[in-house]
Amino acid sequence: MTIKKPNILVIGSSNMDLIIEVPKLPKPGETIGSGTFFKKYGGKGANQAIAAQRAGGKTTFVTSLGQDQHGHELLAHYQREGLDTQFIKTSEKPTGVALINVSTENAQNSIAVASGANLDLTWDRYEMATICENQDYIIIQNEIPLNSIEELLKNAPKQIKIVYNPAPFFNISIEALRKVYILIINESEAEEIFKLDKVSTSDPELIKQISSLDIPKVVITMGAIGCYYWEKGDEKIGHIKGNKVNPKDTTGAGDTFCGYLTVCLAEGRDLEESIKISNLAASISILKIGAQESIPFRKDILENN
Ligand code: RIB
């Protein structure tokens, strides 16, 4: 069976990830030696765009790069991956950089980002209309200016489905949030949005809060526990277990999940099947150092491709 490639537009950040793998994460004021350095491609927007492309989407990536060595390297990488880069902007600011420590003890990380050029990712309504032409789905995250996100949520053409991953978390107006087709959040983002101390499927408050947002689909990624999910009209919150793996670096696992989930839904799969495939992709993406390095290709995880 040949499936038509869905048109996926990803709007978001690009970073060069400067990673040090250390025996354990340093505490404030502490220096940890004997680390190993890696320079890898990253940024939540870019990770999601690469995931959507490798999952089988025809992916357009809109981002802002500095006119520096990192910017040139990232643009060349996006072109090699086959992304449509025609709307990528350049900025006077330096390309975004993320300083990442990854612990060999438990694969946990700590990340500090200098957003640089990502802060210049803005557009007006007319430009957005051109960029959105022929797109089926848009994916956005929070590593670009809040105004740009609200502008997009309010004015994107109605026929395009919006996937919103509000990471890193900041508050956005309810009016803008209501334009979202699928909200993908992690445990701590869910606690912030729904004002809960703990996210639990048996908590009636969670389903009350989710339903009141009036978003068609909500997915909460719960790390090793797996995913909770809800669709408009559901009386219960579903749970799909995670895949057990021995992680090396969990950076970008959520981004891989978002890119894959969007393509699976755009191809007409139901939410449960889409989550299972995306969970598998995310669990493979944490087996190597680097956010994009081990994002799997469609042929590696989908039968019949
Ligand atoms: O989600 C992971 C990403 O967050 C990293 O690639 C890093 O660039 C930060 O933006």
PDB file of C-alpha atoms and ligand atoms in Angstrom:
ATOM      1  CA  MET A   1       0.000   0.000   0.000  1.00  0.00           C
ATOM      2  CA  THR A   2       1.398   3.428  -0.920  1.00  0.00           C
ATOM      3  CA  ILE A   3       0.447   6.117   1.550  1.00  0.00           C
ATOM      4  CA  LYS A   4       0.444   9.756   0.397  1.00  0.00           C
ATOM      5  CA  LYS A   5       3.027  11.648   2.403  1.00  0.00           C
ATOM      6  CA  PRO A   6       1.248  14.147   4.672  1.00  0.00           C
ATOM      7  CA  ASN A   7       2.422  17.761   4.530  1.00  0.00           C
ATOM      8  CA  ILE A   8       3.802  18.688   7.938  1.00  0.00           C
ATOM      9  CA  LEU A   9       4.908  22.200   8.844  1.00  0.00           C
ATOM     10  CA  VAL A  10       7.191  22.499  11.868  1.00  0.00           C
ATOM     11  CA  ILE A  11       7.800  25.979  13.222  1.00  0.00           C
ATOM     12  CA  GLY A  12      10.366  26.296  15.967  1.00  0.00           C
ATOM     13  CA  SER A  13      13.859  26.439  17.361  1.00  0.00           C
ATOM     14  CA  SER A  14      17.241  25.316  16.093  1.00  0.00           C
ATOM     15  CA  ASN A  15      20.153  24.847  18.470  1.00  0.00           C
ATOM     16  CA  MET A  16      23.626  23.462  18.280  1.00  0.00           C
ATOM     17  CA  ASP A  17      23.771  21.094  21.247  1.00  0.00           C
ATOM     18  CA  LEU A  18      27.124  21.126  23.057  1.00  0.00           C
ATOM     19  CA  ILE A  19      26.987  18.025  25.207  1.00  0.00           C
ATOM     20  CA  ILE A  20      29.231  16.731  27.962  1.00  0.00           C
ATOM     21  CA  GLU A  21      28.644  13.192  29.124  1.00  0.00           C
ATOM     22  CA  VAL A  22      29.588  13.096  32.802  1.00  0.00           C
ATOM     23  CA  PRO A  23      29.588  10.375  35.468  1.00  0.00           C
ATOM     24  CA  LYS A  24      26.864  12.330  37.334  1.00  0.00           C
ATOM     25  CA  LEU A  25      25.213  15.738  36.929  1.00  0.00           C
ATOM     26  CA  PRO A  26      27.134  18.511  38.760  1.00  0.00           C
ATOM     27  CA  LYS A  27      25.375  20.215  41.684  1.00  0.00           C
ATOM     28  CA  PRO A  28      25.428  24.053  41.866  1.00  0.00           C
ATOM     29  CA  GLY A  29      29.028  25.134  42.504  1.00  0.00           C
ATOM     30  CA  GLU A  30      30.419  21.658  41.784  1.00  0.00           C
ATOM     31  CA  THR A  31      32.873  20.754  39.001  1.00  0.00           C
ATOM     32  CA  ILE A  32      32.796  17.253  37.601  1.00  0.00           C
ATOM     33  CA  GLY A  33      35.787  16.135  35.543  1.00  0.00           C
ATOM     34  CA  SER A  34      36.381  13.197  33.206  1.00  0.00           C
ATOM     35  CA  GLY A  35      33.565  14.186  30.840  1.00  0.00           C
ATOM     36  CA  THR A  36      33.353  13.429  27.117  1.00  0.00           C
ATOM     37  CA  PHE A  37      32.374  16.219  24.705  1.00  0.00           C
ATOM     38  CA  PHE A  38      29.974  15.924  21.731  1.00  0.00           C
ATOM     39  CA  LYS A  39      28.645  18.550  19.326  1.00  0.00           C
ATOM     40  CA  LYS A  40      25.223  17.509  17.951  1.00  0.00           C
ATOM     41  CA  TYR A  41      22.240  19.009  16.142  1.00  0.00           C
ATOM     42  CA  GLY A  42      19.339  19.993  18.404  1.00  0.00           C
ATOM     43  CA  GLY A  43      16.598  22.441  19.310  1.00  0.00           C
ATOM     44  CA  LYS A  44      13.075  21.265  19.984  1.00  0.00           C
ATOM     45  CA  GLY A  45      11.731  22.529  16.652  1.00  0.00           C
ATOM     46  CA  ALA A  46      14.533  20.947  14.643  1.00  0.00           C
ATOM     47  CA  ASN A  47      14.293  17.638  16.524  1.00  0.00           C
ATOM     48  CA  GLN A  48      10.549  17.486  15.802  1.00  0.00           C
ATOM     49  CA  ALA A  49      11.069  18.385  12.137  1.00  0.00           C
ATOM     50  CA  ILE A  50      13.686  15.641  11.686  1.00  0.00           C
ATOM     51  CA  ALA A  51      11.420  13.147  13.481  1.00  0.00           C
ATOM     52  CA  ALA A  52       8.442  14.060  11.255  1.00  0.00           C
ATOM     53  CA  GLN A  53      10.598  13.764   8.134  1.00  0.00           C
ATOM     54  CA  ARG A  54      12.093  10.395   9.140  1.00  0.00           C
ATOM     55  CA  ALA A  55       8.594   9.172  10.089  1.00  0.00           C
ATOM     56  CA  GLY A  56       7.523   9.740   6.481  1.00  0.00           C
ATOM     57  CA  GLY A  57       6.145  13.292   6.436  1.00  0.00           C
ATOM     58  CA  LYS A  58       6.859  15.817   3.693  1.00  0.00           C
ATOM     59  CA  THR A  59       8.231  18.309   6.169  1.00  0.00           C
ATOM     60  CA  THR A  60       8.720  22.052   5.888  1.00  0.00           C
ATOM     61  CA  PHE A  61      10.796  23.574   8.672  1.00  0.00           C
ATOM     62  CA  VAL A  62      10.557  27.249   9.595  1.00  0.00           C
ATOM     63  CA  THR A  63      13.259  28.431  11.977  1.00  0.00           C
ATOM     64  CA  SER A  64      15.706  31.301  12.484  1.00  0.00           C
ATOM     65  CA  LEU A  65      19.483  30.817  12.187  1.00  0.00           C
ATOM     66  CA  GLY A  66      22.407  33.139  12.844  1.00  0.00           C
ATOM     67  CA  GLN A  67      24.817  33.927  10.031  1.00  0.00           C
ATOM     68  CA  ASP A  68      27.588  31.984  11.732  1.00  0.00           C
ATOM     69  CA  GLN A  69      29.287  28.602  11.503  1.00  0.00           C
ATOM     70  CA  HIS A  70      26.581  26.843  13.566  1.00  0.00           C
ATOM     71  CA  GLY A  71      23.873  28.356  11.369  1.00  0.00           C
ATOM     72  CA  HIS A  72      25.603  27.172   8.170  1.00  0.00           C
ATOM     73  CA  GLU A  73      26.104  23.675   9.583  1.00  0.00           C
ATOM     74  CA  LEU A  74      22.482  23.359  10.698  1.00  0.00           C
ATOM     75  CA  LEU A  75      21.079  24.573   7.377  1.00  0.00           C
ATOM     76  CA  ALA A  76      23.255  22.089   5.451  1.00  0.00           C
ATOM     77  CA  HIS A  77      22.077  19.316   7.790  1.00  0.00           C
ATOM     78  CA  TYR A  78      18.386  20.167   7.240  1.00  0.00           C
ATOM     79  CA  GLN A  79      18.927  20.098   3.488  1.00  0.00           C
ATOM     80  CA  ARG A  80      20.689  16.709   3.671  1.00  0.00           C
ATOM     81  CA  GLU A  81      17.720  15.353   5.650  1.00  0.00           C
ATOM     82  CA  GLY A  82      15.380  16.502   2.860  1.00  0.00           C
ATOM     83  CA  LEU A  83      13.461  19.171   4.789  1.00  0.00           C
ATOM     84  CA  ASP A  84      11.893  22.006   2.790  1.00  0.00           C
ATOM     85  CA  THR A  85      14.006  24.943   4.011  1.00  0.00           C
ATOM     86  CA  GLN A  86      12.678  27.723   1.760  1.00  0.00           C
ATOM     87  CA  PHE A  87      11.145  29.712   4.636  1.00  0.00           C
ATOM     88  CA  ILE A  88      14.127  29.548   7.002  1.00  0.00           C
ATOM     89  CA  LYS A  89      15.100  33.021   8.240  1.00  0.00           C
ATOM     90  CA  THR A  90      18.465  34.470   9.151  1.00  0.00           C
ATOM     91  CA  SER A  91      19.119  36.752  12.099  1.00  0.00           C
ATOM     92  CA  GLU A  92      21.801  39.158  13.276  1.00  0.00           C
ATOM     93  CA  LYS A  93      21.861  37.187  16.545  1.00  0.00           C
ATOM     94  CA  PRO A  94      24.003  34.058  16.957  1.00  0.00           C
ATOM     95  CA  THR A  95      22.460  30.663  16.259  1.00  0.00           C
ATOM     96  CA  GLY A  96      20.880  29.086  19.347  1.00  0.00           C
ATOM     97  CA  VAL A  97      23.124  26.969  21.539  1.00  0.00           C
ATOM     98  CA  ALA A  98      22.203  24.442  24.227  1.00  0.00           C
ATOM     99  CA  LEU A  99      24.722  23.385  26.873  1.00  0.00           C
ATOM    100  CA  ILE A 100      23.750  19.892  27.958  1.00  0.00           C
ATOM    101  CA  ASN A 101      25.120  17.646  30.676  1.00  0.00           C
ATOM    102  CA  VAL A 102      24.153  13.982  30.390  1.00  0.00           C
ATOM    103  CA  SER A 103      24.805  11.595  33.248  1.00  0.00           C
ATOM    104  CA  THR A 104      26.193   8.129  32.465  1.00  0.00           C
ATOM    105  CA  GLU A 105      24.761   7.045  35.837  1.00  0.00           C
ATOM    106  CA  ASN A 106      21.082   7.336  34.867  1.00  0.00           C
ATOM    107  CA  ALA A 107      20.936   9.128  31.443  1.00  0.00           C
ATOM    108  CA  GLN A 108      19.348  12.192  33.050  1.00  0.00           C
ATOM    109  CA  ASN A 109      20.278  15.607  31.697  1.00  0.00           C
ATOM    110  CA  SER A 110      20.370  19.283  32.544  1.00  0.00           C
ATOM    111  CA  ILE A 111      20.042  21.834  29.743  1.00  0.00           C
ATOM    112  CA  ALA A 112      20.777  25.570  29.519  1.00  0.00           C
ATOM    113  CA  VAL A 113      19.785  27.314  26.284  1.00  0.00           C
ATOM    114  CA  ALA A 114      21.032  30.586  24.768  1.00  0.00           C
ATOM    115  CA  SER A 115      18.156  31.169  22.353  1.00  0.00           C
ATOM    116  CA  GLY A 116      19.902  33.781  20.169  1.00  0.00           C
ATOM    117  CA  ALA A 117      18.423  33.772  16.652  1.00  0.00           C
ATOM    118  CA  ASN A 118      15.380  31.762  17.818  1.00  0.00           C
ATOM    119  CA  LEU A 119      14.105  34.941  19.502  1.00  0.00           C
ATOM    120  CA  ASP A 120      13.821  36.561  16.074  1.00  0.00           C
ATOM    121  CA  LEU A 121      11.374  33.997  14.704  1.00  0.00           C
ATOM    122  CA  THR A 122       8.402  36.232  13.993  1.00  0.00           C
ATOM    123  CA  TRP A 123       6.028  36.738  11.068  1.00  0.00           C
ATOM    124  CA  ASP A 124       2.985  38.678  10.024  1.00  0.00           C
ATOM    125  CA  ARG A 125      -0.380  37.269   9.016  1.00  0.00           C
ATOM    126  CA  TYR A 126       0.318  37.466   5.263  1.00  0.00           C
ATOM    127  CA  GLU A 127       3.606  35.656   5.492  1.00  0.00           C
ATOM    128  CA  MET A 128       2.015  33.010   7.680  1.00  0.00           C
ATOM    129  CA  ALA A 129      -0.742  32.464   5.103  1.00  0.00           C
ATOM    130  CA  THR A 130       1.917  31.726   2.435  1.00  0.00           C
ATOM    131  CA  ILE A 131       3.863  29.378   4.705  1.00  0.00           C
ATOM    132  CA  CYS A 132       0.691  27.493   5.685  1.00  0.00           C
ATOM    133  CA  GLU A 133      -0.453  26.872   2.098  1.00  0.00           C
ATOM    134  CA  ASN A 134      -1.095  23.146   1.419  1.00  0.00           C
ATOM    135  CA  GLN A 135      -0.075  22.063   4.907  1.00  0.00           C
ATOM    136  CA  ASP A 136      -2.057  19.337   6.720  1.00  0.00           C
ATOM    137  CA  TYR A 137      -0.594  19.691  10.200  1.00  0.00           C
ATOM    138  CA  ILE A 138       1.506  22.313  12.032  1.00  0.00           C
ATOM    139  CA  ILE A 139       3.725  21.432  14.995  1.00  0.00           C
ATOM    140  CA  ILE A 140       4.893  24.154  17.385  1.00  0.00           C
ATOM    141  CA  GLN A 141       6.716  24.276  20.718  1.00  0.00           C
ATOM    142  CA  ASN A 142       7.774  27.043  23.121  1.00  0.00           C
ATOM    143  CA  GLU A 143      11.400  27.845  22.208  1.00  0.00           C
ATOM    144  CA  ILE A 144      10.333  30.834  20.096  1.00  0.00           C
ATOM    145  CA  PRO A 145       8.687  34.128  21.197  1.00  0.00           C
ATOM    146  CA  LEU A 146       5.299  33.830  22.917  1.00  0.00           C
ATOM    147  CA  ASN A 147       3.814  36.484  20.591  1.00  0.00           C
ATOM    148  CA  SER A 148       4.674  34.400  17.548  1.00  0.00           C
ATOM    149  CA  ILE A 149       3.009  31.342  19.043  1.00  0.00           C
ATOM    150  CA  GLU A 150      -0.164  33.217  19.986  1.00  0.00           C
ATOM    151  CA  GLU A 151      -0.285  34.901  16.579  1.00  0.00           C
ATOM    152  CA  LEU A 152      -0.008  31.527  14.856  1.00  0.00           C
ATOM    153  CA  LEU A 153      -2.576  29.805  17.078  1.00  0.00           C
ATOM    154  CA  LYS A 154      -5.088  32.601  16.545  1.00  0.00           C
ATOM    155  CA  ASN A 155      -4.601  33.064  12.800  1.00  0.00           C
ATOM    156  CA  ALA A 156      -3.573  29.723  11.272  1.00  0.00           C
ATOM    157  CA  PRO A 157      -6.029  28.592   8.584  1.00  0.00           C
ATOM    158  CA  LYS A 158      -8.831  26.544  10.173  1.00  0.00           C
ATOM    159  CA  GLN A 159      -8.312  23.469   7.988  1.00  0.00           C
ATOM    160  CA  ILE A 160      -4.796  22.903   9.356  1.00  0.00           C
ATOM    161  CA  LYS A 161      -4.555  20.817  12.504  1.00  0.00           C
ATOM    162  CA  ILE A 162      -2.267  22.280  15.144  1.00  0.00           C
ATOM    163  CA  VAL A 163      -0.077  20.087  17.333  1.00  0.00           C
ATOM    164  CA  TYR A 164       1.170  22.076  20.316  1.00  0.00           C
ATOM    165  CA  ASN A 165       3.957  20.935  22.611  1.00  0.00           C
ATOM    166  CA  PRO A 166       4.314  23.734  25.201  1.00  0.00           C
ATOM    167  CA  ALA A 167       7.919  22.971  26.176  1.00  0.00           C
ATOM    168  CA  PRO A 168       9.669  24.609  27.923  1.00  0.00           C
ATOM    169  CA  PHE A 169       6.514  25.591  29.750  1.00  0.00           C
ATOM    170  CA  PHE A 170       5.088  29.100  29.858  1.00  0.00           C
ATOM    171  CA  ASN A 171       1.508  30.189  30.231  1.00  0.00           C
ATOM    172  CA  ILE A 172      -0.483  30.903  27.107  1.00  0.00           C
ATOM    173  CA  SER A 173      -3.975  32.366  26.835  1.00  0.00           C
ATOM    174  CA  ILE A 174      -6.886  29.911  26.982  1.00  0.00           C
ATOM    175  CA  GLU A 175      -8.281  31.559  23.849  1.00  0.00           C
ATOM    176  CA  ALA A 176      -5.130  30.578  21.914  1.00  0.00           C
ATOM    177  CA  LEU A 177      -5.005  27.109  23.494  1.00  0.00           C
ATOM    178  CA  ARG A 178      -8.528  26.366  22.234  1.00  0.00           C
ATOM    179  CA  LYS A 179      -7.229  26.471  18.626  1.00  0.00           C
ATOM    180  CA  VAL A 180      -5.073  23.422  19.286  1.00  0.00           C
ATOM    181  CA  TYR A 181      -6.053  20.035  17.794  1.00  0.00           C
ATOM    182  CA  ILE A 182      -3.686  17.955  19.866  1.00  0.00           C
ATOM    183  CA  LEU A 183      -1.854  19.013  22.994  1.00  0.00           C
ATOM    184  CA  ILE A 184       1.249  16.973  23.858  1.00  0.00           C
ATOM    185  CA  ILE A 185       2.625  17.650  27.343  1.00  0.00           C
ATOM    186  CA  ASN A 186       4.846  15.916  29.867  1.00  0.00           C
ATOM    187  CA  GLU A 187       4.032  15.241  33.499  1.00  0.00           C
ATOM    188  CA  SER A 188       5.294  18.549  34.895  1.00  0.00           C
ATOM    189  CA  GLU A 189       3.619  20.576  32.118  1.00  0.00           C
ATOM    190  CA  ALA A 190       0.348  18.745  32.890  1.00  0.00           C
ATOM    191  CA  GLU A 191       0.689  19.633  36.580  1.00  0.00           C
ATOM    192  CA  GLU A 192       1.180  23.318  35.631  1.00  0.00           C
ATOM    193  CA  ILE A 193      -1.644  23.500  33.082  1.00  0.00           C
ATOM    194  CA  PHE A 194      -4.195  21.560  35.131  1.00  0.00           C
ATOM    195  CA  LYS A 195      -3.036  22.958  38.513  1.00  0.00           C
ATOM    196  CA  LEU A 196      -2.566  19.504  40.040  1.00  0.00           C
ATOM    197  CA  ASP A 197       0.012  18.228  42.554  1.00  0.00           C
ATOM    198  CA  LYS A 198       0.215  14.892  40.797  1.00  0.00           C
ATOM    199  CA  VAL A 199      -1.037  13.520  37.493  1.00  0.00           C
ATOM    200  CA  SER A 200      -3.068  10.350  37.960  1.00  0.00           C
ATOM    201  CA  THR A 201      -5.595   8.700  35.625  1.00  0.00           C
ATOM    202  CA  SER A 202      -7.838   7.927  38.604  1.00  0.00           C
ATOM    203  CA  ASP A 203      -8.068  11.593  39.671  1.00  0.00           C
ATOM    204  CA  PRO A 204     -11.517  12.890  38.574  1.00  0.00           C
ATOM    205  CA  GLU A 205     -10.091  16.425  38.642  1.00  0.00           C
ATOM    206  CA  LEU A 206      -7.722  15.601  35.751  1.00  0.00           C
ATOM    207  CA  ILE A 207     -10.500  14.524  33.393  1.00  0.00           C
ATOM    208  CA  LYS A 208     -12.616  17.515  34.482  1.00  0.00           C
ATOM    209  CA  GLN A 209      -9.757  19.895  33.729  1.00  0.00           C
ATOM    210  CA  ILE A 210      -8.854  18.236  30.415  1.00  0.00           C
ATOM    211  CA  SER A 211     -12.457  18.270  29.182  1.00  0.00           C
ATOM    212  CA  SER A 212     -12.862  21.931  30.112  1.00  0.00           C
ATOM    213  CA  LEU A 213     -10.004  22.908  27.772  1.00  0.00           C
ATOM    214  CA  ASP A 214     -12.107  21.668  24.841  1.00  0.00           C
ATOM    215  CA  ILE A 215      -9.094  20.416  22.849  1.00  0.00           C
ATOM    216  CA  PRO A 216      -9.910  17.324  20.700  1.00  0.00           C
ATOM    217  CA  LYS A 217      -6.910  15.225  21.809  1.00  0.00           C
ATOM    218  CA  VAL A 218      -4.578  15.465  24.808  1.00  0.00           C
ATOM    219  CA  VAL A 219      -1.522  13.254  25.341  1.00  0.00           C
ATOM    220  CA  ILE A 220       0.551  13.296  28.538  1.00  0.00           C
ATOM    221  CA  THR A 221       3.969  11.663  28.196  1.00  0.00           C
ATOM    222  CA  MET A 222       4.951  10.079  31.520  1.00  0.00           C
ATOM    223  CA  GLY A 223       8.520   8.912  30.854  1.00  0.00           C
ATOM    224  CA  ALA A 224       9.066   5.242  31.728  1.00  0.00           C
ATOM    225  CA  ILE A 225       5.376   4.863  32.755  1.00  0.00           C
ATOM    226  CA  GLY A 226       4.318   5.478  29.133  1.00  0.00           C
ATOM    227  CA  CYS A 227       1.527   7.830  28.015  1.00  0.00           C
ATOM    228  CA  TYR A 228      -1.863   8.955  29.201  1.00  0.00           C
ATOM    229  CA  TYR A 229      -4.291  10.040  26.490  1.00  0.00           C
ATOM    230  CA  TRP A 230      -7.760  11.451  26.128  1.00  0.00           C
ATOM    231  CA  GLU A 231     -10.034  12.259  23.186  1.00  0.00           C
ATOM    232  CA  LYS A 232     -13.075  14.513  23.208  1.00  0.00           C
ATOM    233  CA  GLY A 233     -16.055  12.569  24.540  1.00  0.00           C
ATOM    234  CA  ASP A 234     -13.971   9.965  26.436  1.00  0.00           C
ATOM    235  CA  GLU A 235     -15.112   9.252  29.978  1.00  0.00           C
ATOM    236  CA  LYS A 236     -11.768   7.792  31.005  1.00  0.00           C
ATOM    237  CA  ILE A 237      -8.132   8.612  30.488  1.00  0.00           C
ATOM    238  CA  GLY A 238      -6.329   5.872  28.551  1.00  0.00           C
ATOM    239  CA  HIS A 239      -2.885   4.539  29.424  1.00  0.00           C
ATOM    240  CA  ILE A 240      -0.326   2.995  27.073  1.00  0.00           C
ATOM    241  CA  LYS A 241       2.723   1.518  28.771  1.00  0.00           C
ATOM    242  CA  GLY A 242       6.246   2.601  27.829  1.00  0.00           C
ATOM    243  CA  ASN A 243       8.883   0.333  26.237  1.00  0.00           C
ATOM    244  CA  LYS A 244      11.662  -0.809  28.555  1.00  0.00           C
ATOM    245  CA  VAL A 245      15.105   0.169  27.247  1.00  0.00           C
ATOM    246  CA  ASN A 246      18.505   0.989  28.686  1.00  0.00           C
ATOM    247  CA  PRO A 247      18.746   4.726  27.920  1.00  0.00           C
ATOM    248  CA  LYS A 248      21.991   6.532  27.128  1.00  0.00           C
ATOM    249  CA  ASP A 249      20.608  10.041  26.573  1.00  0.00           C
ATOM    250  CA  THR A 250      16.927  10.985  26.908  1.00  0.00           C
ATOM    251  CA  THR A 251      17.385  14.440  25.277  1.00  0.00           C
ATOM    252  CA  GLY A 252      14.856  14.886  22.481  1.00  0.00           C
ATOM    253  CA  ALA A 253      12.750  11.783  23.263  1.00  0.00           C
ATOM    254  CA  GLY A 254       9.652  13.974  23.634  1.00  0.00           C
ATOM    255  CA  ASP A 255      10.444  15.679  20.324  1.00  0.00           C
ATOM    256  CA  THR A 256      10.747  12.339  18.527  1.00  0.00           C
ATOM    257  CA  PHE A 257       7.378  11.380  20.009  1.00  0.00           C
ATOM    258  CA  CYS A 258       5.747  14.613  18.728  1.00  0.00           C
ATOM    259  CA  GLY A 259       7.096  14.264  15.179  1.00  0.00           C
ATOM    260  CA  TYR A 260       6.086  10.611  14.880  1.00  0.00           C
ATOM    261  CA  LEU A 261       2.665  11.090  16.481  1.00  0.00           C
ATOM    262  CA  THR A 262       1.801  13.875  14.056  1.00  0.00           C
ATOM    263  CA  VAL A 263       2.723  11.845  10.969  1.00  0.00           C
ATOM    264  CA  CYS A 264       0.887   8.750  12.236  1.00  0.00           C
ATOM    265  CA  LEU A 265      -2.302  10.763  12.897  1.00  0.00           C
ATOM    266  CA  ALA A 266      -1.974  12.598   9.573  1.00  0.00           C
ATOM    267  CA  GLU A 267      -1.868   9.211   7.819  1.00  0.00           C
ATOM    268  CA  GLY A 268      -5.220   8.365   9.389  1.00  0.00           C
ATOM    269  CA  ARG A 269      -4.097   6.034  12.207  1.00  0.00           C
ATOM    270  CA  ASP A 270      -6.115   6.222  15.411  1.00  0.00           C
ATOM    271  CA  LEU A 271      -4.653   7.851  18.512  1.00  0.00           C
ATOM    272  CA  GLU A 272      -3.898   4.583  20.318  1.00  0.00           C
ATOM    273  CA  GLU A 273      -1.957   3.055  17.431  1.00  0.00           C
ATOM    274  CA  SER A 274      -0.194   6.380  16.776  1.00  0.00           C
ATOM    275  CA  ILE A 275       0.949   6.554  20.417  1.00  0.00           C
ATOM    276  CA  LYS A 276       2.275   2.975  20.339  1.00  0.00           C
ATOM    277  CA  ILE A 277       4.364   3.688  17.216  1.00  0.00           C
ATOM    278  CA  SER A 278       5.586   7.023  18.614  1.00  0.00           C
ATOM    279  CA  ASN A 279       6.505   5.422  21.956  1.00  0.00           C
ATOM    280  CA  LEU A 280       8.622   2.906  20.087  1.00  0.00           C
ATOM    281  CA  ALA A 281      10.328   5.655  18.068  1.00  0.00           C
ATOM    282  CA  ALA A 282      11.009   7.672  21.243  1.00  0.00           C
ATOM    283  CA  SER A 283      12.422   4.634  23.055  1.00  0.00           C
ATOM    284  CA  ILE A 284      14.866   4.022  20.179  1.00  0.00           C
ATOM    285  CA  SER A 285      15.845   7.709  20.130  1.00  0.00           C
ATOM    286  CA  ILE A 286      17.362   7.499  23.624  1.00  0.00           C
ATOM    287  CA  LEU A 287      19.845   4.736  22.836  1.00  0.00           C
ATOM    288  CA  LYS A 288      22.636   7.071  21.651  1.00  0.00           C
ATOM    289  CA  ILE A 289      24.060  10.458  22.664  1.00  0.00           C
ATOM    290  CA  GLY A 290      22.436  13.368  20.798  1.00  0.00           C
ATOM    291  CA  ALA A 291      18.830  14.402  20.247  1.00  0.00           C
ATOM    292  CA  GLN A 292      18.661  13.664  16.521  1.00  0.00           C
ATOM    293  CA  GLU A 293      21.348  11.031  16.162  1.00  0.00           C
ATOM    294  CA  SER A 294      19.177   8.031  16.904  1.00  0.00           C
ATOM    295  CA  ILE A 295      15.736   9.195  15.776  1.00  0.00           C
ATOM    296  CA  PRO A 296      14.688   6.091  13.829  1.00  0.00           C
ATOM    297  CA  PHE A 297      13.618   6.049  10.190  1.00  0.00           C
ATOM    298  CA  ARG A 298      10.148   4.877   9.203  1.00  0.00           C
ATOM    299  CA  LYS A 299      11.496   1.705   7.566  1.00  0.00           C
ATOM    300  CA  ASP A 300      13.036   0.676  10.892  1.00  0.00           C
ATOM    301  CA  ILE A 301       9.822   0.669  12.880  1.00  0.00           C
ATOM    302  CA  LEU A 302       6.787   0.517  10.601  1.00  0.00           C
ATOM    303  CA  GLU A 303       5.852  -2.753   8.961  1.00  0.00           C
ATOM    304  CA  ASN A 304       5.206  -2.371   5.221  1.00  0.00           C
ATOM    305  CA  ASN A 305       6.950   1.006   5.603  1.00  0.00           C
TER     306      ASN A 305
HETATM  307  O1  RIB B   1      14.136  18.834  23.615  1.00  0.00           O
HETATM  308  C1  RIB B   1      15.530  18.710  23.555  1.00  0.00           C
HETATM  309  C2  RIB B   1      16.165  19.964  23.077  1.00  0.00           C
HETATM  310  O2  RIB B   1      15.994  20.971  24.046  1.00  0.00           O
HETATM  311  C3  RIB B   1      17.657  19.879  22.870  1.00  0.00           C
HETATM  312  O3  RIB B   1      18.008  19.409  21.585  1.00  0.00           O
HETATM  313  C4  RIB B   1      18.147  21.281  23.179  1.00  0.00           C
HETATM  314  O4  RIB B   1      18.586  21.980  22.052  1.00  0.00           O
HETATM  315  C5  RIB B   1      16.958  21.973  23.860  1.00  0.00           C
HETATM  316  O5  RIB B   1      16.402  22.913  23.066  1.00  0.00           O
END
